[in-house]
Coordinates of C-alpha atoms in Angstrom, one line a residue:
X28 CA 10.2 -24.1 -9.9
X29 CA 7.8 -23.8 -12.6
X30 CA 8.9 -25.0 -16.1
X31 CA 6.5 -24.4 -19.4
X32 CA 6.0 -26.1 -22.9
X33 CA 6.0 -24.0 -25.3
X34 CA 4.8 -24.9 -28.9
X35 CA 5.1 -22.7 -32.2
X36 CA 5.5 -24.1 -35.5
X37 CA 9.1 -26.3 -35.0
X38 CA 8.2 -27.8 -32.3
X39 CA 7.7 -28.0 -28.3
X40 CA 10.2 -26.3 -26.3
X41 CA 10.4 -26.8 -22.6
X42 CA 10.9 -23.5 -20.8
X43 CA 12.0 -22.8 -16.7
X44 CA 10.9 -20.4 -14.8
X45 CA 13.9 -17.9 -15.1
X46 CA 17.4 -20.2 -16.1
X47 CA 18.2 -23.0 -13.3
X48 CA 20.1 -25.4 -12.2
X49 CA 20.2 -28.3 -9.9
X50 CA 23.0 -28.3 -7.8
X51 CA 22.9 -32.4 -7.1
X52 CA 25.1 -32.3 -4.3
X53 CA 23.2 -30.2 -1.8
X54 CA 22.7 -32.2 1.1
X55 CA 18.8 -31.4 1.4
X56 CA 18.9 -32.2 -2.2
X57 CA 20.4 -36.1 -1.9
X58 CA 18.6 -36.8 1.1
X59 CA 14.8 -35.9 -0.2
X60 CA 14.6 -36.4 -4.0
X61 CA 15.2 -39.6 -6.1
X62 CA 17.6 -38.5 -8.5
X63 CA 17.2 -41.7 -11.0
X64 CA 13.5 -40.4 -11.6
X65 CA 14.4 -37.2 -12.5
X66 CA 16.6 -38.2 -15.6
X67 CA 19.0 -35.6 -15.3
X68 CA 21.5 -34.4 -17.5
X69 CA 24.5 -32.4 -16.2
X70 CA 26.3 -29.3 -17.6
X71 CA 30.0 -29.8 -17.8
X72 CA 32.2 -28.4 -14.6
X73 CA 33.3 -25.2 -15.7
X74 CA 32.4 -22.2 -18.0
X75 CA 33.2 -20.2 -21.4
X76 CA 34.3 -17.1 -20.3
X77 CA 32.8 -14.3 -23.5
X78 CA 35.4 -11.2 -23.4
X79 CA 33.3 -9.8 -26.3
X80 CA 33.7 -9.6 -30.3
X81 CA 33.5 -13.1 -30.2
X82 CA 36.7 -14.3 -28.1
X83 CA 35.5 -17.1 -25.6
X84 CA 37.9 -18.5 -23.9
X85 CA 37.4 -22.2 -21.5
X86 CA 38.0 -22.7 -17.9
X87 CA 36.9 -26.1 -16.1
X88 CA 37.3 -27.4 -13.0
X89 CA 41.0 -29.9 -13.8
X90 CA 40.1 -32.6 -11.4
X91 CA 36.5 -33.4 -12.5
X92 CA 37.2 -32.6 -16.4
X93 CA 40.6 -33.6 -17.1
X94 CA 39.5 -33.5 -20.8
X95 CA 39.4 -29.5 -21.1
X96 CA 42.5 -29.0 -18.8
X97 CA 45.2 -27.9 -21.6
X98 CA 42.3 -25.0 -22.7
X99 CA 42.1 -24.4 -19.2
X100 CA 45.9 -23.8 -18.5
X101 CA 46.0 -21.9 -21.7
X102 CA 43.2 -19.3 -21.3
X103 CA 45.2 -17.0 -19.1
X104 CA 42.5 -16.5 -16.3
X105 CA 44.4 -18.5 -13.1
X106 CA 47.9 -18.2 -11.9
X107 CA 49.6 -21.1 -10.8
X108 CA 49.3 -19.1 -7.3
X109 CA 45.1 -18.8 -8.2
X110 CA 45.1 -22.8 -8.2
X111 CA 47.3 -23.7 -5.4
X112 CA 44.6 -21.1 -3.4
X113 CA 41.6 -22.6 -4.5
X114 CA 43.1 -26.4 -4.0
X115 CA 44.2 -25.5 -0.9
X116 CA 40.5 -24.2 0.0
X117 CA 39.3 -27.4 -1.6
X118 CA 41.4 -29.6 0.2
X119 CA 40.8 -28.1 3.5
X120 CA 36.6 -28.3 3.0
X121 CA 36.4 -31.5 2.6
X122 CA 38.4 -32.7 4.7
X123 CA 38.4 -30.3 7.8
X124 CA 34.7 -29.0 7.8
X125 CA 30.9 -30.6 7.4
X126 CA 28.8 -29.0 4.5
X127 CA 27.2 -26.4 6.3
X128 CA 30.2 -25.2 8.0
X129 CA 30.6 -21.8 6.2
X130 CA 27.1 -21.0 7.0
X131 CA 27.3 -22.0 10.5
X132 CA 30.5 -19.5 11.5
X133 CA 28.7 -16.8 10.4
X134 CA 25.7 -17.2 12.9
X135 CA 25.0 -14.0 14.3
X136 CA 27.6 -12.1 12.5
X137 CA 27.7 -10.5 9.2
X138 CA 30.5 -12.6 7.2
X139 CA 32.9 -10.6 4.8
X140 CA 31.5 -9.7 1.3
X141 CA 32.5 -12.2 -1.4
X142 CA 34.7 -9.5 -3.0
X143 CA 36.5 -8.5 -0.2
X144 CA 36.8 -11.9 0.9
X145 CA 38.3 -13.5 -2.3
X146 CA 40.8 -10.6 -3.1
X147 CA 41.6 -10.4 0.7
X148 CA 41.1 -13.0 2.7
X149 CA 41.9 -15.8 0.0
X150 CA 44.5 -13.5 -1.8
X151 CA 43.3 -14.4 -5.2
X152 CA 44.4 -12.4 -8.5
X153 CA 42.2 -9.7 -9.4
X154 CA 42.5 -11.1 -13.4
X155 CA 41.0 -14.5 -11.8
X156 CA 37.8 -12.3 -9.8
X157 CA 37.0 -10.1 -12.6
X158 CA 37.1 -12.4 -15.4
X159 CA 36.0 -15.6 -14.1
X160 CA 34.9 -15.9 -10.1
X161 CA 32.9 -12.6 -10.4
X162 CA 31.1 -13.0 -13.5
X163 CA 30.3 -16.9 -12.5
X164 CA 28.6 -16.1 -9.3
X165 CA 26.8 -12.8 -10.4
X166 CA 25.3 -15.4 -12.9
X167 CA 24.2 -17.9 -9.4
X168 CA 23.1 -14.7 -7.3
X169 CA 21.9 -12.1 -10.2
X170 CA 23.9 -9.8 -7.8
X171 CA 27.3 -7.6 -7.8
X172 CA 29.6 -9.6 -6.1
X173 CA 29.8 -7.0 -3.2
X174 CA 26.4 -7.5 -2.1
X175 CA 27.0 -11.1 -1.7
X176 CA 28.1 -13.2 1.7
X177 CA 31.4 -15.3 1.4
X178 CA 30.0 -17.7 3.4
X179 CA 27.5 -18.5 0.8
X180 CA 30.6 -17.9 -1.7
X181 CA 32.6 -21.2 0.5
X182 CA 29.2 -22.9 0.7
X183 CA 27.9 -23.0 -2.9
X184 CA 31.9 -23.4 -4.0
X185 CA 31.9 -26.9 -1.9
X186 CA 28.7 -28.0 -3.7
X187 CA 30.1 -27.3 -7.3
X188 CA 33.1 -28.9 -6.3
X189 CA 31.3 -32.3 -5.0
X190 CA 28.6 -32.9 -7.3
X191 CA 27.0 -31.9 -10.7
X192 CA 24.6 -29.3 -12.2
X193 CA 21.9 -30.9 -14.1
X194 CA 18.7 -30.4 -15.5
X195 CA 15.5 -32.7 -15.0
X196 CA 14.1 -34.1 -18.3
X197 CA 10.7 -32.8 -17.8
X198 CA 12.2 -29.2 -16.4
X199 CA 12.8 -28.0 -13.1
X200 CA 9.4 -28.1 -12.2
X201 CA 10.3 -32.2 -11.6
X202 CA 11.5 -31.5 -8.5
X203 CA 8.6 -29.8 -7.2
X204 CA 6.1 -32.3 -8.4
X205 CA 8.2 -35.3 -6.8
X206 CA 8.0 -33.7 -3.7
X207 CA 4.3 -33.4 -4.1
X208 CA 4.0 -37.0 -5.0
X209 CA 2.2 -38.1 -1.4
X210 CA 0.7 -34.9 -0.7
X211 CA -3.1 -33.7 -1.0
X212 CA -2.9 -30.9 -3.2
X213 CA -5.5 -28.8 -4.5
X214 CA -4.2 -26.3 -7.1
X215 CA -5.2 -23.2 -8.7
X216 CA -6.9 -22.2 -5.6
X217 CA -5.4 -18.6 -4.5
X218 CA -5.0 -17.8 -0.8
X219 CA -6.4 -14.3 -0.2
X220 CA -6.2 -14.7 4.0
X221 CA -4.8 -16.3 6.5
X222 CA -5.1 -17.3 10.4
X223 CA -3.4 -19.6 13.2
X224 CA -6.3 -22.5 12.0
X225 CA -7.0 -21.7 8.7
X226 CA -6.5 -20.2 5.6
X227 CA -9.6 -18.6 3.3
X228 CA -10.2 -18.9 -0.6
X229 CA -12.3 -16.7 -2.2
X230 CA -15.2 -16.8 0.6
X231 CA -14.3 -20.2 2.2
X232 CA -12.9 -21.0 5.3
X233 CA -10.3 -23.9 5.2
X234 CA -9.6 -25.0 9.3
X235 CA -6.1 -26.7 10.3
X236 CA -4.5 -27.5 13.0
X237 CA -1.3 -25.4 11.6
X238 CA -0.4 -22.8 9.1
X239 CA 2.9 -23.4 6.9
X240 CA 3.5 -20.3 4.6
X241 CA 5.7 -22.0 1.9
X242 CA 6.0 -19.0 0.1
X243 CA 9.0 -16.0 -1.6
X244 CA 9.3 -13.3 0.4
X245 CA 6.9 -10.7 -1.0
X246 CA 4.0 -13.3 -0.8
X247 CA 4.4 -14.1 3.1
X248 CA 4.9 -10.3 3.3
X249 CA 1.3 -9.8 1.9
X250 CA -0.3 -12.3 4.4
X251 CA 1.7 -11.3 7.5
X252 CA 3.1 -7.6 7.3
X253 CA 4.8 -8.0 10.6
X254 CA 7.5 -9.4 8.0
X255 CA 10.6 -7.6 7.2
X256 CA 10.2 -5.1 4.7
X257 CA 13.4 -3.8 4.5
X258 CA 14.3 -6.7 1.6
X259 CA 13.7 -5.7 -1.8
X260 CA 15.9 -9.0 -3.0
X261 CA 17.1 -9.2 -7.1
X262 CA 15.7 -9.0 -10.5
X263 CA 16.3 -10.3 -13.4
X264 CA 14.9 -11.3 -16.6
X265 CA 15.3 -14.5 -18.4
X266 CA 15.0 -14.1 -22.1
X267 CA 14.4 -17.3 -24.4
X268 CA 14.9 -17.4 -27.9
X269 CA 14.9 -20.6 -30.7
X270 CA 17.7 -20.7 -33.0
X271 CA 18.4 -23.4 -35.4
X272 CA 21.4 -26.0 -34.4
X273 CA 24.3 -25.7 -34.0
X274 CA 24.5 -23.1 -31.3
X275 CA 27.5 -21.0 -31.3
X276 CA 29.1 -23.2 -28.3
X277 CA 29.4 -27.2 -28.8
X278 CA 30.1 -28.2 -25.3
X279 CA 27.5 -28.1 -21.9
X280 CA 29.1 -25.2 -20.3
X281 CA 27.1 -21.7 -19.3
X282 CA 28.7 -18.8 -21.4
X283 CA 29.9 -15.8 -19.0
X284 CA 30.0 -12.3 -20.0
X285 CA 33.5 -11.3 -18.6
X286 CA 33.9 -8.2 -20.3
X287 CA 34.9 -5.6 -17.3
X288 CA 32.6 -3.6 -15.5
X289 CA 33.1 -0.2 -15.2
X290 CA 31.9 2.8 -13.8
X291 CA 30.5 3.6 -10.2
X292 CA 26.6 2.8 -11.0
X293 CA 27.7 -0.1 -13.0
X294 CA 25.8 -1.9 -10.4
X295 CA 22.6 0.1 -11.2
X296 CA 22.5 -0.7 -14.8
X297 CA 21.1 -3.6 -16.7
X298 CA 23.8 -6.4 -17.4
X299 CA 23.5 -9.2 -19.4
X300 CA 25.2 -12.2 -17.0
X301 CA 25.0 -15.3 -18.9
X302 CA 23.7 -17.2 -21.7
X303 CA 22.8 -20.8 -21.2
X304 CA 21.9 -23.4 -23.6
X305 CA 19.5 -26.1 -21.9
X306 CA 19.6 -27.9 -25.1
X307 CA 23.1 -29.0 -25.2
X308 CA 22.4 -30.7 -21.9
X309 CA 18.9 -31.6 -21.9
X310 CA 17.6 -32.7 -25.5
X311 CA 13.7 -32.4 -24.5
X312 CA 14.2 -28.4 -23.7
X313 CA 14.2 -28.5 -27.8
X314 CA 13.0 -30.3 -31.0
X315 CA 14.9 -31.8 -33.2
X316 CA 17.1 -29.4 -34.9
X317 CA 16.9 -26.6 -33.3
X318 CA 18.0 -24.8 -29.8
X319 CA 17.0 -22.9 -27.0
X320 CA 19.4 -20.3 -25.4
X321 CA 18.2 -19.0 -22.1
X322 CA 19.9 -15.2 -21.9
X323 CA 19.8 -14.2 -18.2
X324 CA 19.6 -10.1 -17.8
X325 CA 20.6 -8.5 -14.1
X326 CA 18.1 -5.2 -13.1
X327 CA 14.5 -4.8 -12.9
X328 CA 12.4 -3.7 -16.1
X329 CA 12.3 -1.1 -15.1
X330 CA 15.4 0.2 -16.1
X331 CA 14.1 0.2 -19.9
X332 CA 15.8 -2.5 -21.8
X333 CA 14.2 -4.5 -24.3
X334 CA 14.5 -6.8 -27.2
X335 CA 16.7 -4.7 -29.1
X336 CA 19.3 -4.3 -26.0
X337 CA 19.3 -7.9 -25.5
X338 CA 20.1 -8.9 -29.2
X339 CA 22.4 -6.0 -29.2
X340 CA 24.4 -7.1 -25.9
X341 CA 24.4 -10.8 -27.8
X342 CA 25.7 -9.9 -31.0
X343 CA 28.7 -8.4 -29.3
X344 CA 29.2 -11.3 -26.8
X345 CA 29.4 -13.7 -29.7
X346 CA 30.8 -11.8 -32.5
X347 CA 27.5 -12.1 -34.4
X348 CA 26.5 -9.6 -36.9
X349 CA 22.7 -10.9 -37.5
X350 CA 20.1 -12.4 -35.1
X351 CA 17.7 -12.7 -36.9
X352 CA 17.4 -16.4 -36.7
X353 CA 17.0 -16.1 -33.2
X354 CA 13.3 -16.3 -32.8
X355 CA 12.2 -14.8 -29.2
X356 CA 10.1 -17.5 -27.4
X357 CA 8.9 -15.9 -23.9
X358 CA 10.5 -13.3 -21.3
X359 CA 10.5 -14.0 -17.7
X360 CA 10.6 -10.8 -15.5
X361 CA 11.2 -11.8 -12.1
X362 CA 10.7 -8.9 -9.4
X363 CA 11.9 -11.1 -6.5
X364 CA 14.8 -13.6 -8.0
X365 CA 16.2 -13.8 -4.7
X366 CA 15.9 -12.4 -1.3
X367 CA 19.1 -10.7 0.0
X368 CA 21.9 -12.6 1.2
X369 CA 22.1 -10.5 4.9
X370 CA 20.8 -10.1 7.0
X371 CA 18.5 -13.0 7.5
X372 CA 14.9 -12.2 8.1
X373 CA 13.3 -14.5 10.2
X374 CA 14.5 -18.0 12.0
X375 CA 12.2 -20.6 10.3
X376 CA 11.6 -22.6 13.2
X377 CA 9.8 -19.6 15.2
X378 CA 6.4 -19.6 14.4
X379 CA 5.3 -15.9 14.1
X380 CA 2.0 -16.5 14.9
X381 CA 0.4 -19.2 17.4
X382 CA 0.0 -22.0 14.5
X383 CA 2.1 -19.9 11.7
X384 CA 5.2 -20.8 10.6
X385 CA 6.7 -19.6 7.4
X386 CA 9.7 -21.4 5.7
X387 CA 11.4 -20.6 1.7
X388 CA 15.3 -19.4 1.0
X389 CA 14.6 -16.3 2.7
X390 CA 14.8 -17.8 6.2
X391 CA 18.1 -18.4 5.8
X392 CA 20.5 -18.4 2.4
X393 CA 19.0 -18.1 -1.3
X394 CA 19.3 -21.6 -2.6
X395 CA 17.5 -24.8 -3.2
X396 CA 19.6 -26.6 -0.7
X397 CA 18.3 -23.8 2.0
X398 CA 14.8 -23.7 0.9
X399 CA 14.2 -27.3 1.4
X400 CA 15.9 -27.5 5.0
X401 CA 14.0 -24.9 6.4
X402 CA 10.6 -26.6 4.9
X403 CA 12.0 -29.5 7.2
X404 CA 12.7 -27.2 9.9
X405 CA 9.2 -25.8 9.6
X406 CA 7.5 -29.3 9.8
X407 CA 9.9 -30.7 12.7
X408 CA 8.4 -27.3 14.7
X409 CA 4.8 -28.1 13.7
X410 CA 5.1 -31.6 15.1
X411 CA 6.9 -30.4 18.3
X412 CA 4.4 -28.1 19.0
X413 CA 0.7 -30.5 17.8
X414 CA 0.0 -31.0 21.4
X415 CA -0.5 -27.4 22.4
X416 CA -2.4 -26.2 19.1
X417 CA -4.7 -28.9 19.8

């Protein structure tokens, strides 16, 4: 959760590591951060939906944003069938099940795809998934929706549903440092080995009585290749760029791409998700006058995209003929966005060495909400098992 100032000649802009958001009403989330302190901001509950050449069309959520409901109605995404499904879901969530009750039924078995499970299972309209619910959680995961569990679908769904998405005033790195607030923390000191009592930098020997790897994936892999190395996770790319104000959206809502994907290795191929301005929410992600739009890119670098694709893919989103006031700030290539949603890899209580434990999203589901319970569930194991590393 690192966030970065960046300063050129207008100003400081205040950049995340990749585009995200807080999801405020993730349990873990209410019961371990002080909210207040954070100053947050929240995005409005819904979406513009960019069908290309321009065309962006409004959806919200009608109970939480009454305001937007007659542009809702009229952009021609839901059926009146669409919204009795999805209040009926709604209605049945919180008032039949506990938060974490879609990830509980699917202990030990594989749950349904997303896909299969909102055109199937839920029966929704396939105009509803391919403009709206697929492009909105490709833009969450940074993953075709057939690759993605429906039990994190139902999960995430609740938590949109209950709460805001916000942004910290000094970034998303906030959150990390509040945690850190009572902690003894040394940083820019790099790990290079690891043991049940210690952990070594450079040529030092630090002795504990535990081990906690709180680390992604491919870094826990590198100390402790017992690991699964079957998950290669997502990529992305987050691409910031300064524009002068206005931007081409006025309201706090992520724009979509929902133009239709086609094709069988549409999947393979790079695909701009979303465009977010952190701005329109958060002033101190910009000076005054100016914006910062945060243009989220599925694939790896790989695939050979660059600048030019990415203003390209832009101007025909928006209907823009010139960019050129777009002034490219940073790019984020992220190798490991997130680890795959099945199967899990490792149960975080389960130390895999006497004295290691290892906790992050990738013990369980990839979120914030997940990340921080497992940390928990990492400590609780440490204390439970003090007495015999002793």
């Amino acid at each position: 959760m690192q966030s970065y100032q960046f300063f050129n000649c207008q100003g400081t802009f205040l950049l995340d590591r990749g585009f995200q958001i807080l999801i405020e009403a993730y349990p873990q989330v209410k019961r371990q951060l002080d909210l207040k302190r954070l100053g947050l901001r929240s995005f409005a509950p819904g979406a513009f939906l960019a069908f290309g050449k321009g065309e962006l069309r409004m959806v919200s959520d009608p109970i939480r944003s009454p305001k937007y409901i007659l542009r809702t109605i009229t952009s021609g995404i839901a059926s009146i069938k669409d919204l009795l499904i999805l209040l009926l879901l709604r209605f049945k969530q919180v008032f039949f099940e506990g938060p974490y009750t879609a990830l509980e039924e699917c202990q030990g078995t594989p749950p349904p795809n997303t896909e299969s499970f909102m055109l199937g299972k839920l029966g929704l309209s396939t105009v509803l998934v391919d403009r709206f619910l697929r492009p909105f959680f490709e833009a969450i995961y940074v993953t075709p929706l057939a690759q993605q569990s429906s039990a994190c679908f139902r999960f995430v769904l609740r938590m949109l549903a209950e709460g805001r998405t916000s942004l910290p005033e000094r970034g998303m790195q906030a959150v990390a440092d509040q945690l850190a607030e009572d902690l003894l923390v040394r940083l820019c000191s790099p790990i290079v080995e690891v043991r049940p009592t210690g952990v070594r930098i450079d040529a030092e020997w630090k002795d504990f009585d535990a081990v906690v790897l709180a680390v992604d994936l491919p870094a826990a892999r590198a100390f402790l290749p017992e690991l699964d190395q079957t998950d290669e996770g997502t990529r992305s790319s987050t691409w910031y760029f300064a524009l002068p104000s206005p931007p081409p959206v006025s309201e706090p809502l992520i724009v979509l791409n929902s133009t239709l994907q086609t094709g069988p290795d549409e999947a393979d191929l790079p695909r701009l998700v979303n465009v977010a301005f952190p701005s329109l929410v958060q002033p101190s992600y910009a000076p005054k006058g100016w914006d910062l739009a945060a243009v989220t890119v599925r694939g790896p670098e790989k695939l050979g995209f660059g600048e030019s694709w990415v203003r390209h893919e832009l101007g025909c989103l928006f209907g823009i003929g010139s960019l050129d006031a777009w002034r490219l700030l940073r790019v984020y290539h992220l190798d490991f966005h997130q680890p795959a949603q099945w199967p899990r890899t490792l149960q975080p209580r389960v130390p895999v060495a006497s004295g290691i434990y290892v906790c992050g999203d990738h013990c369980a589901e990839p979120t914030l909400d997940s990340a921080m319970r497992s940390g928990q569930r990492a400590a609780e194991a440490v204390l439970e098992d003090l007495p015999a590393l002793q």
